[in-house]
Short mmCIF file of C-alpha atoms in Angstrom, two decimals:
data_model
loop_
_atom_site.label_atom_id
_atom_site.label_comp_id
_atom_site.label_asym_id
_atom_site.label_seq_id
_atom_site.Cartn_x
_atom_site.Cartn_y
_atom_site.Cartn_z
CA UNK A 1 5.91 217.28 0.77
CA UNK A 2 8.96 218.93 -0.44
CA UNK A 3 7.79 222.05 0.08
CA UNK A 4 6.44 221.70 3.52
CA UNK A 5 10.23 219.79 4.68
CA UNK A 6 11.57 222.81 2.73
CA UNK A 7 9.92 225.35 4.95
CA UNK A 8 10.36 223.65 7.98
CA UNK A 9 13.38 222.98 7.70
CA UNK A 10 14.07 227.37 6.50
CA UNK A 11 11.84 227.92 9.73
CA UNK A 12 13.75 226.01 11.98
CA UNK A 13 17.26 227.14 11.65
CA UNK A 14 16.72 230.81 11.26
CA UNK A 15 17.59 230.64 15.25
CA UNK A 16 20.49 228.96 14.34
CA UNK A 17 21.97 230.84 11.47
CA UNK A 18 20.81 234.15 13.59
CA UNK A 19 23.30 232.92 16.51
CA UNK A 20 26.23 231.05 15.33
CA UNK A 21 28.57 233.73 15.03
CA UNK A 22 26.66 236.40 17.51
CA UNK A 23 27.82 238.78 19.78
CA UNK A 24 25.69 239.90 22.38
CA UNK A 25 26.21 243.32 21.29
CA UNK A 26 24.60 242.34 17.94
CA UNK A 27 21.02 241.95 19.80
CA UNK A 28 21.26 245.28 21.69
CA UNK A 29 18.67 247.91 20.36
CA UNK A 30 20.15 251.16 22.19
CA UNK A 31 22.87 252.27 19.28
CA UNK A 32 20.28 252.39 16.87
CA UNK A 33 18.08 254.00 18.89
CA UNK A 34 20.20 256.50 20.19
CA UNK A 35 21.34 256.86 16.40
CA UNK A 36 17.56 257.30 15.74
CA UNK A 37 16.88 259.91 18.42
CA UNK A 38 20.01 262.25 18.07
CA UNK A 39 19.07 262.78 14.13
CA UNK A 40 15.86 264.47 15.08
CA UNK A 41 13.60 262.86 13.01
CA UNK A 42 11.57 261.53 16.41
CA UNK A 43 11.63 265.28 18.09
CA UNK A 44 7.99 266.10 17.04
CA UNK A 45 7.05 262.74 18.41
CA UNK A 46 9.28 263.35 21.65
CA UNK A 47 7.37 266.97 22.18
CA UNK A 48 4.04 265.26 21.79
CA UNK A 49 4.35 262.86 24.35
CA UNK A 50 6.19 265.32 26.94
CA UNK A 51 2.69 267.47 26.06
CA UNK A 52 0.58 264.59 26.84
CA UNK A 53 1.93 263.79 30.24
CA UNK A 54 1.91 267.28 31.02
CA UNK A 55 -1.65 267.87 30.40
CA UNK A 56 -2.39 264.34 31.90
CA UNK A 57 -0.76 265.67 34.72
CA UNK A 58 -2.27 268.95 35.06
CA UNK A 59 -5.98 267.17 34.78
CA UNK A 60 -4.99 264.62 37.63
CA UNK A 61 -4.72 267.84 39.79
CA UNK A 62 -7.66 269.31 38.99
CA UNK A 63 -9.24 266.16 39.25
CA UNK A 64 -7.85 265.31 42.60
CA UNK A 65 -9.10 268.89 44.02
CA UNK A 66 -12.80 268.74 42.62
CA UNK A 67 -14.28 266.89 45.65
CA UNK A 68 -12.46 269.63 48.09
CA UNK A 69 -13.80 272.71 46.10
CA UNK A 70 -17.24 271.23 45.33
CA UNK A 71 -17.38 270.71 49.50
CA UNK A 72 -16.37 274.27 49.97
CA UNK A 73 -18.95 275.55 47.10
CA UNK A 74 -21.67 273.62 49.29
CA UNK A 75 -20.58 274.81 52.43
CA UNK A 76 -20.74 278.34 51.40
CA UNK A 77 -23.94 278.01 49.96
CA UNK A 78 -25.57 276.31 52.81
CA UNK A 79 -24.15 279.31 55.26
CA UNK A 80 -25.72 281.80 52.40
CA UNK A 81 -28.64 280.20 52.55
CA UNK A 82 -29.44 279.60 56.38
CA UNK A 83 -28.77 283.36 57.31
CA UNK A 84 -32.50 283.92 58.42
CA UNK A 85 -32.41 287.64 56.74
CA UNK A 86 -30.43 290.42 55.19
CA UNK A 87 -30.25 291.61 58.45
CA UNK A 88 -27.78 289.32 60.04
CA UNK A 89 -25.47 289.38 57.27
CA UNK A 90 -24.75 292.93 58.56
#
């Protein structure tokens, strides 16, 4: 039983000792991460990411343009093929 009033009472006021004498600055993530991005060592990470949106991007095109280009592929096929002989296509 010690233990267990021991470790509840360690659980319980981590909130407490993390916020008595706080700032709100304290719990703000962007100086680190700013520190963390200007030093470089997150550039090859950066440059894969840009890559993947890129190419994400890129096949979102193609993707959007398929149905048009497969509808003018079968329209150009069906006028191929209803010409009733090489001599009309003259």
């Amino acid at each position: 039983m010690l233990c267990v009033a021991t470790s509840g009472y360690a659980a319980l006021s981590v909130p407490y000792f993390l916020t008595i004498d706080a700032d709100l600055a304290d719990f703000d993530p962007r100086p680190g991460l700013a520190r963390l991005v200007e030093s470089g060592r997150l550039d090859a990470v950066l440059i894969a990411v840009a890559n993947t949106k890129h190419g994400a991007r890129l096949a979102a095109v193609r993707v959007r343009h398929l149905p048009r280009d497969a509808a003018i592929s079968l329209a150009a096929l069906l006028l191929l093929l209803s010409a009733p002989g090489p001599e009309a296509t003259r």
